[in-house]
Amino acid sequence: MILQTSPMQTKWIYLSILPLLLIQCTRDDITTLDTQTPVIEGYLIAGAPLDSVRVTLSYSYARADTNLITLDDLPVRVYSGDRETMLIPIGSGYYQDTTFIIEATHSYNIEFEWNGDLVTAQTYVPEGKAASISQEEIAVQQIAAGSFPNPGSIDVDPVEVTWDNPEGDYYYVVIENTAEDPEYINERFAEFENGNGGPGRFRMISRPQITDFYAINAFRDLTQFGLHRVVIFRVNPEYAALYELSSTSTQNISQPPTNVENGLGIWTGISSDTVYLNVVKK
Amino acid sequence: MIRIRLIFLFLTILLIPPLSGQDLAQKKIKIDYQDKPVYLILLDLEINYKLKFVYDKGLIDGKRIDDVVTGNWPIEKVLDVLFEGTGIGYRLEVPNLVYLIDASDKEEVIVSSGKDPKRRDLTVSGIVKDLLTGESLPFATVMIHGTSFGTTTNVDGYFTLLGVANDTMLLDVSYLGFATKHFRLDPDLDVANLIIGLDNAGVRLDEVVVTAAEEKQAANASSGISRISMAPSMMAKLPSYGEQDIFRSLQLLPGVSGSNESSSGLYVRGGTPDQNLILFDGFTVYHVDHLFGFFSAFNSNAIKDVQLYKGGFDAKYGGRISSVVELTGKDGNSEQFNAGAGISLLAANAFIESPFAKGKGTFLIAGRRSFQSKFYRNLFNAYTGSSQSDLPQDRQGPGGFGFSQQTVQPNTYFYDLNAKLTYKSGTKDVLSLSFYNGQDDLDNSRNSDQNSFGRPFGGSSNLAFNQQNTDLTNWGNWGTSFKWSRKWNESFYSKYQMSYSNYYSERDRSSSTTVTREDSTYTNNNGNYEYNDLKDYHFKLENEWQIDKWNWMEFGLEGSYNDIRYQYTQNDTSSILDRLNKGWTYAAYAQNRLTLGERAIVKAGLRGNYYTVTNKWYLEPRVSLTYLVNDQLKLKAAFGNYHQFATRIIREDIQQGSRDFWLLADETKVPISQAYHYILGASYENTNWLFDMEAYYKPMTGLSEYSTRFVPSGFGPDRSLNYEEFFYTGDGIAKGVEWLVQKIFGAWNGWIGYTLGSVKYQFDQFGDDPYPANQDQTHEFKIVSTYRIGRLTLGGTFIYATGKPYTAPVGFYEVRLLNGSTGDFFEVSDKNAFRYPDYHRLDISATMDFRIGQSKANAGLTLFNLYNHKNVWYKEYEVIEGSLYETNVSLLGFTPSLFFNWTLH
């Protein structure tokens, strides 16, 4: 079908082009940005000296070099109330001041200048909570390799570690065997581990949660005999936030959690209490 | 002698009941002929049914009919079937005359009635119905042939024409998907209660009409700006995932984004799906997705009419700032009982409909349910499997032996159910009750019994560990409405509606570890649980008053009460978010439509909303103008102000929580959104083609972006980590131009649409400069086409769209964690600084219509994404060995699908 144009129609065609001019054709320039943001890694443990602060630079997607760039020789200042110190760089991005002891219930600030911006962070070291354990010794039957244990014999009560947490803070637990050259509860594990670089000391770490107890089931959680040290760490919200899922997809990507201003990373205070559990052979 | 004969004749004439034109049209006849010449069939019909055929011998000479059989149908339907393919057309005339004409001349030959008119300056009113089923046809066009005056039927199918010149005029009655009928008025006809039946037998018509005369007393091309009507029956012939889908079909129109595989909601002119008002028989539908958005929650077997207003909509619609979709459900067959069923690779559907109370009442029930076919599982896995599964785990036993795992196979399904009951009491009142329920249940949970050693071999144990991982998403809609409409007189019509709508959404991603002993149980729960429940109670009174031929008023009242509950708990211990929103929205509106001379139509309206949460009034003026340059060319312009009081937050990544939830605006956290629409356009239409162009400019304020984050707050002993929601408020501007070229008539038809658009948001949170919104698509080009060869219809759609924007990591860093491991974190670019690659796909379908005995059936095949183009849905990032890796995730590749449908009549 042939469309016959009339003057009216021609006018209409012009009219239809007019609105086009109202719209700017912008083209988004896709550039990869070479970012250079300082990353602080600082853990302040109550009662311990300030000996593990690290400052590095974030990896830029645009950068071909995949080596970690550390920032050394920065004038890093840490202060708390009227105490302050300039940290001493010891290489590889690490800084310390072994004379500066961290005290609980104090807040600590870090700051330094980078590229014209003041990079700062602030944290509070919480007070350690006294933890108690329901029993200090537990007897477990050793399972010989190849044997088929009687269910009744591995019936052990969970050992409960408890503390007060009316504030609803985050805690996590580390269980570590202090025994040298420990024996395994289940000898099949020993065989397995022996074939994989030799026996190591058992270590188990839970994830920070808002809780006030931790149940240790000797059979499920422990693999060795020996005196186990159970450390209950109290951590701050900014640390617990690191465990929250950061999206890895463009559906829901966002800036990661950090309590550093003009920078990235973590600056946080931790306190702890220790109880002991002796695991013996039945 | 003669006198007696005369008396006899006189008495006979008296006794013959006066046949009105509609009586002849409603007359039912039945035929069953094998291999007979046409003239013998005509003779047979004359004898059996007292008809009189008038024709030119040359027209039927030598023509034979092979095989034809019908049920007891209205005469026009039977004649359509009888003469199909013979080139014979017909025209009915009171009392019993059937003029046979050459079918190709049907358009031109308008033989004058040859009668003298008795009445002048008439008011003609009546109802337009589907000839076969008796369904009333809403928004059908009734025009006075040869003039530019006409009107449209209202939602109940009623129309009124004022000021008709005389009672021998010819009316052109048309409706999408049906053959246009030329209805001759007759001096003996009761013109106050016409019944005009339209036939949809086998005539292929345009799928889409960009509004022809839609308003009362329109001057030919009407004031239908940015409005599109669709015929659900026609949509069946376009490619689909296997289920004929109305919303997916709407996505094929210019101005509506067609490149969203994971949402069947509509992105209209840069707006988001929650900015659309979706009405189904009067109740608001809050969620339109089944199966994560692969297709919509509407069963097209239950839907009669679809109207989409892309912008600039009338004062009677409120509460949304982008567009309106008004769905009218089928009332049910008022002529006879009917049933049907269908099956596709995804779901099975069935419906029954029937009249009762001698045709005064009708009911319809339609349902759909999915079944776990391989196709269904593929779609389900494509959506859920692609996200990482990372349920919180807090305990790992040493080694792995001694544990037995019993996993439960995920169970997923969806269904929907529609029911409607209609009763016409007398000629003035129509009562109807409508009901809808749809639900999606997507259960990906796994249950593992980690027993103590020895348990799997039977026997009892004093210890049992059970870990139940729940990954459950379910959502659904309930809706019900009651409507009473009354035609007080020819000029005044009212509709009163009461409805209730409930949308709920639940997302449970948690794991529960239970340690059972002889005498006690320890339970530890962690994970997320999210629950959103929205209740909407609504009443609406709409009035239409035709003051005179030039002047028409619409006015009414509306009120709705919303009760929204939203709950988010984590780790069973803390209820992180628990909000309860309640509020009333009252509205009153008035709109006047004025026809100025014969060329211009002006609509001026005002809507006032009162929102109890803020206790304020919100006034919305709305104006539109249509100017007819000539019979074929018209110019249009519209302006309107719109507010929205409820907002919907969408989460794309279901690992983070529910797909979406609703909140009421309160001006503190969640703002009231507002938009202005400025629209300018033109359209040109002739018999075969339609060219339409519209430009829009839509500034918006009060938009919200949502994010949640764990935020450490407070300091010292009072510090805490709160899960906070952040509602950022910002503005946006959407603007663009749409072009449509449509071929309206013929065996081959379809349309080409192109949209050039931009939508930019500005949120202080993301910087001072505007950034492209997530739904911004610069160019979108669509071709939709169907071609009919006999009983086979081929359909094809092609979509090409430039990529949408996204935010990507530009770097990463590592933090050593206290447990000895290292955490990797991304550094993120400016918001939406990048663009996905262009999206394009081609879908084709083939549908065959055939008969099984007297019932109708169709079967077909769809090939979705024919050349398997991997369209990027989103990107995933990983840090491996100090390098950043990017993966493209696509949703659907080449997907074939089959379907089969059967109906009794």
Coordinates of N, CA, C and O in Angstrom, one line a residue, chain A residues 38-148:
Chain A
P38 N 43.1 3.7 51.3 CA 43.8 3.0 52.3 C 42.9 2.1 53.1 O 41.7 2.4 53.4
V39 N 43.4 1.0 53.5 CA 42.7 -0.1 54.3 C 43.4 -0.3 55.6 O 44.6 -0.6 55.7
I40 N 42.6 -0.1 56.7 CA 43.2 -0.2 58.0 C 42.7 -1.6 58.6 O 41.6 -2.0 58.4
E41 N 43.7 -2.3 59.2 CA 43.3 -3.5 59.9 C 43.8 -3.4 61.3 O 45.0 -3.4 61.5
G42 N 43.0 -3.1 62.2 CA 43.5 -2.8 63.6 C 42.6 -3.5 64.6 O 41.4 -3.3 64.7
Y43 N 43.2 -4.4 65.4 CA 42.5 -5.1 66.5 C 43.1 -4.7 67.8 O 44.3 -4.8 68.0
L44 N 42.3 -4.2 68.7 CA 42.7 -3.7 70.0 C 42.2 -4.7 71.1 O 41.0 -4.7 71.3
I45 N 43.1 -5.5 71.7 CA 42.7 -6.5 72.6 C 43.0 -6.1 74.0 O 44.2 -5.7 74.3
A46 N 42.0 -6.1 74.8 CA 42.1 -5.6 76.2 C 43.2 -6.3 76.9 O 43.3 -7.5 76.9
G47 N 44.1 -5.5 77.5 CA 45.2 -6.1 78.3 C 46.4 -6.4 77.5 O 47.5 -6.7 78.0
A48 N 46.3 -6.3 76.2 CA 47.5 -6.6 75.4 C 48.0 -5.3 74.8 O 47.3 -4.3 74.7
P49 N 49.3 -5.3 74.4 CA 49.8 -4.1 73.8 C 49.3 -3.9 72.3 O 48.8 -4.9 71.7
L50 N 49.4 -2.7 71.8 CA 49.0 -2.4 70.5 C 50.0 -2.9 69.5 O 51.0 -2.1 69.2
D51 N 49.9 -4.1 69.1 CA 51.0 -4.6 68.2 C 50.5 -5.2 66.9 O 51.3 -5.8 66.2
S52 N 49.3 -5.0 66.5 CA 48.9 -5.5 65.2 C 48.0 -4.5 64.5 O 46.8 -4.6 64.5
V53 N 48.6 -3.5 64.0 CA 47.9 -2.5 63.1 C 48.5 -2.6 61.8 O 49.7 -2.5 61.6
R54 N 47.7 -2.7 60.8 CA 48.3 -2.8 59.4 C 47.5 -1.8 58.5 O 46.3 -1.7 58.6
V55 N 48.3 -1.2 57.6 CA 47.7 -0.2 56.7 C 48.1 -0.6 55.3 O 49.3 -0.7 55.0
T56 N 47.2 -0.9 54.4 CA 47.5 -1.3 53.0 C 46.7 -0.5 52.1 O 45.9 0.4 52.5
L57 N 46.8 -0.8 50.8 CA 46.1 0.0 49.8 C 45.1 -1.0 49.1 O 45.5 -2.2 48.9
S58 N 43.9 -0.6 48.7 CA 43.0 -1.5 48.1 C 43.5 -1.9 46.7 O 44.2 -1.1 46.1
Y59 N 43.1 -3.0 46.2 CA 43.5 -3.4 44.8 C 42.5 -2.8 43.9 O 41.3 -2.8 44.0
S60 N 43.1 -2.2 42.9 CA 42.2 -1.6 41.9 C 42.0 -2.5 40.7 O 43.0 -3.2 40.3
Y61 N 40.8 -2.7 40.2 CA 40.5 -3.5 39.1 C 41.3 -3.2 37.9 O 41.7 -4.0 37.1
A62 N 41.6 -1.9 37.8 CA 42.3 -1.4 36.6 C 43.8 -1.7 36.7 O 44.4 -1.8 35.7
R63 N 44.3 -1.9 37.8 CA 45.7 -2.1 38.0 C 46.1 -3.5 37.6 O 45.4 -4.5 38.0
A64 N 47.1 -3.6 36.8 CA 47.5 -5.0 36.3 C 48.2 -5.7 37.4 O 48.2 -6.9 37.6
D65 N 48.9 -4.9 38.2 CA 49.8 -5.5 39.3 C 48.9 -6.1 40.4 O 48.0 -5.4 40.9
T66 N 49.1 -7.4 40.7 CA 48.3 -8.0 41.7 C 49.0 -8.1 43.0 O 48.5 -8.8 43.9
N67 N 50.0 -7.4 43.2 CA 50.7 -7.5 44.5 C 50.1 -6.5 45.5 O 49.6 -5.4 45.1
L68 N 50.1 -6.9 46.7 CA 49.5 -6.1 47.7 C 50.4 -4.9 48.0 O 51.6 -5.0 48.1
I69 N 49.8 -3.7 48.0 CA 50.6 -2.5 48.2 C 50.4 -2.1 49.7 O 49.3 -1.9 50.1
T70 N 51.5 -2.1 50.4 CA 51.4 -1.7 51.8 C 51.8 -0.2 52.0 O 52.6 0.3 51.2
L71 N 51.3 0.4 52.9 CA 51.6 1.8 53.2 C 52.5 1.8 54.5 O 52.0 1.6 55.6
D72 N 53.7 2.1 54.2 CA 54.7 2.2 55.4 C 55.1 3.6 55.6 O 54.8 4.5 54.7
D73 N 55.6 3.9 56.7 CA 56.2 5.2 57.0 C 55.1 6.3 57.0 O 55.4 7.4 56.7
L74 N 53.9 6.0 57.3 CA 52.9 7.0 57.5 C 53.0 7.5 59.0 O 53.2 6.7 59.9
P75 N 52.7 8.7 59.2 CA 52.6 9.2 60.6 C 51.3 8.8 61.2 O 50.3 9.5 61.1
V76 N 51.2 7.6 61.8 CA 49.9 7.1 62.3 C 49.8 7.4 63.8 O 50.7 7.0 64.6
R77 N 48.8 8.1 64.1 CA 48.6 8.5 65.5 C 47.4 7.8 66.1 O 46.4 7.7 65.6
V78 N 47.6 7.2 67.4 CA 46.6 6.6 68.1 C 46.4 7.3 69.4 O 47.4 7.6 70.1
Y79 N 45.2 7.7 69.8 CA 45.0 8.3 71.1 C 43.8 7.9 71.8 O 42.8 7.4 71.1
S80 N 43.8 8.0 73.1 CA 42.7 7.6 73.9 C 42.6 8.5 75.1 O 43.5 8.4 76.0
G81 N 41.6 9.3 75.2 CA 41.5 10.3 76.3 C 42.8 11.2 76.2 O 43.0 11.8 75.2
D82 N 43.6 11.1 77.3 CA 44.8 12.0 77.2 C 46.0 11.2 76.9 O 47.1 11.7 77.0
R83 N 45.9 10.0 76.6 CA 47.0 9.2 76.2 C 47.1 9.2 74.7 O 46.1 9.1 74.0
E84 N 48.3 9.3 74.2 CA 48.5 9.2 72.8 C 49.8 8.7 72.4 O 50.8 8.7 73.2
T85 N 49.9 8.2 71.2 CA 51.2 7.7 70.7 C 51.3 7.7 69.2 O 50.3 7.7 68.5
M86 N 52.5 7.8 68.7 CA 52.8 7.7 67.3 C 53.3 6.3 67.1 O 54.3 5.9 67.7
L87 N 52.6 5.5 66.2 CA 53.0 4.2 66.0 C 54.3 4.0 65.2 O 54.6 4.9 64.3
I88 N 55.0 3.0 65.5 CA 56.3 2.8 64.8 C 56.1 1.8 63.7 O 55.6 0.7 63.9
P89 N 56.5 2.2 62.5 CA 56.3 1.2 61.4 C 57.4 0.1 61.5 O 58.6 0.4 61.7
I90 N 57.0 -1.1 61.3 CA 58.0 -2.2 61.3 C 58.1 -2.9 60.0 O 58.6 -4.0 59.9
G91 N 57.5 -2.4 59.0 CA 57.6 -3.0 57.6 C 56.4 -3.8 57.3 O 55.6 -4.2 58.1
S92 N 56.2 -4.0 56.0 CA 55.1 -4.7 55.4 C 53.8 -4.1 55.8 O 52.8 -4.8 55.9
G93 N 53.7 -2.8 56.0 CA 52.5 -2.2 56.4 C 52.1 -2.3 57.9 O 51.1 -1.7 58.3
Y94 N 52.9 -3.0 58.6 CA 52.6 -3.1 60.1 C 53.1 -2.0 60.9 O 54.2 -1.4 60.6
Y95 N 52.4 -1.7 61.9 CA 52.8 -0.6 62.9 C 52.5 -1.1 64.3 O 51.6 -1.9 64.5
Q96 N 53.3 -0.6 65.2 CA 53.0 -1.0 66.6 C 53.6 -0.1 67.6 O 54.5 0.8 67.3
D97 N 53.1 -0.2 68.8 CA 53.8 0.4 70.0 C 53.6 -0.5 71.1 O 52.5 -0.6 71.7
T98 N 54.6 -1.3 71.4 CA 54.5 -2.3 72.4 C 54.4 -1.8 73.9 O 54.0 -2.5 74.8
T99 N 54.6 -0.5 74.0 CA 54.4 0.1 75.3 C 53.0 0.6 75.6 O 52.6 0.9 76.7
F100 N 52.2 0.6 74.6 CA 50.9 1.1 74.7 C 49.9 0.0 75.0 O 49.6 -0.8 74.1
I101 N 49.5 -0.1 76.2 CA 48.6 -1.2 76.6 C 47.2 -0.8 76.5 O 46.8 0.2 76.9
I102 N 46.4 -1.7 75.9 CA 45.0 -1.4 75.7 C 44.2 -1.7 76.9 O 44.4 -2.8 77.5
E103 N 43.4 -0.8 77.3 CA 42.6 -1.0 78.5 C 41.1 -1.1 78.1 O 40.6 -0.4 77.3
A104 N 40.4 -1.9 78.8 CA 39.0 -2.1 78.6 C 38.2 -0.9 79.1 O 38.7 -0.1 79.9
T105 N 37.1 -0.7 78.6 CA 36.2 0.4 78.8 C 36.8 1.8 78.4 O 36.4 2.8 78.9
H106 N 37.7 1.8 77.5 CA 38.2 3.0 76.9 C 38.0 3.0 75.5 O 37.9 2.0 74.8
S107 N 37.9 4.2 74.9 CA 37.8 4.3 73.5 C 39.1 4.8 72.8 O 39.9 5.5 73.5
Y108 N 39.3 4.3 71.7 CA 40.6 4.5 71.0 C 40.4 5.1 69.6 O 39.5 4.6 68.8
N109 N 41.2 6.1 69.2 CA 41.1 6.6 67.9 C 42.4 6.5 67.1 O 43.4 6.5 67.7
I110 N 42.3 6.3 65.8 CA 43.5 6.2 65.0 C 43.3 7.3 63.9 O 42.2 7.6 63.4
E111 N 44.4 7.9 63.5 CA 44.3 8.8 62.4 C 45.6 9.0 61.7 O 46.7 8.9 62.3
F112 N 45.5 9.3 60.4 CA 46.7 9.7 59.6 C 46.2 10.3 58.3 O 45.0 10.2 57.9
E113 N 47.1 11.0 57.7 CA 46.8 11.7 56.4 C 47.2 10.9 55.2 O 48.3 10.3 55.2
W114 N 46.3 10.9 54.2 CA 46.6 10.2 53.0 C 46.0 10.9 51.8 O 44.8 11.2 51.8
N115 N 46.8 11.3 50.9 CA 46.3 12.0 49.7 C 45.4 13.2 50.0 O 44.4 13.4 49.3
G116 N 45.8 13.9 51.0 CA 45.0 15.1 51.3 C 43.8 14.9 52.2 O 43.1 15.8 52.6
D117 N 43.4 13.6 52.5 CA 42.3 13.3 53.3 C 42.8 12.8 54.7 O 43.8 12.2 54.8
L118 N 42.0 13.1 55.7 CA 42.3 12.6 57.0 C 41.6 11.3 57.2 O 40.3 11.2 57.3
V119 N 42.3 10.2 57.3 CA 41.7 8.9 57.5 C 41.6 8.6 59.0 O 42.6 8.7 59.7
T120 N 40.4 8.4 59.5 CA 40.2 8.2 61.0 C 39.3 7.1 61.2 O 38.5 6.7 60.4
A121 N 39.4 6.5 62.5 CA 38.5 5.5 62.9 C 38.4 5.6 64.4 O 39.4 6.0 65.1
Q122 N 37.3 5.2 65.0 CA 37.2 5.2 66.4 C 36.5 3.9 66.9 O 35.6 3.4 66.2
T123 N 37.0 3.4 68.0 CA 36.3 2.2 68.6 C 36.4 2.2 70.1 O 37.0 3.1 70.7
Y124 N 35.7 1.3 70.7 CA 35.6 1.2 72.1 C 36.0 -0.2 72.5 O 35.6 -1.2 71.8
V125 N 36.8 -0.4 73.5 CA 37.1 -1.7 74.0 C 36.2 -2.1 75.1 O 36.2 -1.6 76.1
P126 N 35.4 -3.2 74.8 CA 34.4 -3.5 75.8 C 35.0 -4.2 77.0 O 36.1 -4.8 76.9
E127 N 34.3 -4.3 78.1 CA 34.7 -4.9 79.3 C 34.6 -6.4 79.1 O 33.6 -6.9 78.6
G128 N 35.6 -7.1 79.5 CA 35.5 -8.6 79.4 C 34.4 -9.1 80.4 O 34.3 -8.7 81.5
K129 N 33.7 -10.1 80.0 CA 32.7 -10.7 80.8 C 33.2 -12.0 81.4 O 33.8 -12.8 80.7
A130 N 33.0 -12.2 82.7 CA 33.4 -13.5 83.3 C 32.6 -14.6 82.8 O 31.3 -14.5 82.8
A131 N 33.2 -15.6 82.3 CA 32.5 -16.8 81.8 C 32.7 -17.9 82.8 O 33.7 -18.0 83.5
S132 N 31.7 -18.8 82.8 CA 31.8 -20.0 83.7 C 31.5 -21.2 82.9 O 30.8 -21.2 81.9
I133 N 32.1 -22.3 83.3 CA 31.9 -23.6 82.6 C 31.2 -24.6 83.5 O 31.5 -24.6 84.7
S134 N 30.3 -25.4 82.9 CA 29.5 -26.3 83.8 C 30.4 -27.4 84.4 O 30.0 -27.9 85.5
Q135 N 31.4 -27.8 83.7 CA 32.3 -28.8 84.4 C 33.7 -28.6 83.8 O 33.8 -28.2 82.7
E136 N 34.7 -28.8 84.6 CA 36.0 -28.5 84.2 C 36.7 -29.7 83.7 O 37.8 -29.6 83.1
E137 N 36.1 -30.9 83.9 CA 36.7 -32.1 83.3 C 35.6 -33.0 82.7 O 34.5 -33.1 83.2
I138 N 36.0 -33.6 81.6 CA 35.0 -34.5 81.0 C 35.7 -35.7 80.5 O 36.9 -35.7 80.0
A139 N 35.1 -36.9 80.7 CA 35.7 -38.1 80.4 C 35.0 -38.7 79.1 O 33.8 -38.8 79.1
V140 N 35.9 -39.0 78.1 CA 35.3 -39.5 76.9 C 36.0 -40.8 76.6 O 37.2 -41.0 76.7
Q141 N 35.2 -41.7 76.1 CA 35.8 -43.0 75.7 C 36.5 -42.9 74.4 O 36.0 -42.4 73.5
Q142 N 37.7 -43.5 74.4 CA 38.5 -43.4 73.1 C 37.9 -44.5 72.2 O 37.6 -45.6 72.6
I143 N 37.8 -44.1 70.9 CA 37.3 -45.0 69.9 C 38.5 -45.5 69.1 O 39.2 -44.8 68.5
A144 N 38.7 -46.8 69.2 CA 39.9 -47.4 68.5 C 39.6 -47.5 67.0 O 38.4 -47.6 66.7
A145 N 40.6 -47.4 66.3 CA 40.4 -47.4 64.8 C 39.8 -48.7 64.4 O 40.2 -49.8 64.9
G146 N 38.8 -48.7 63.6 CA 38.1 -49.9 63.2 C 37.0 -50.4 64.1 O 36.3 -51.3 63.7
S147 N 36.8 -49.8 65.2 CA 35.8 -50.3 66.1 C 34.5 -49.6 65.8 O 34.4 -48.5 65.2
F148 N 33.5 -50.2 66.3 CA 32.1 -49.7 66.0 C 31.5 -49.4 67.4 O 31.1 -50.3 68.1

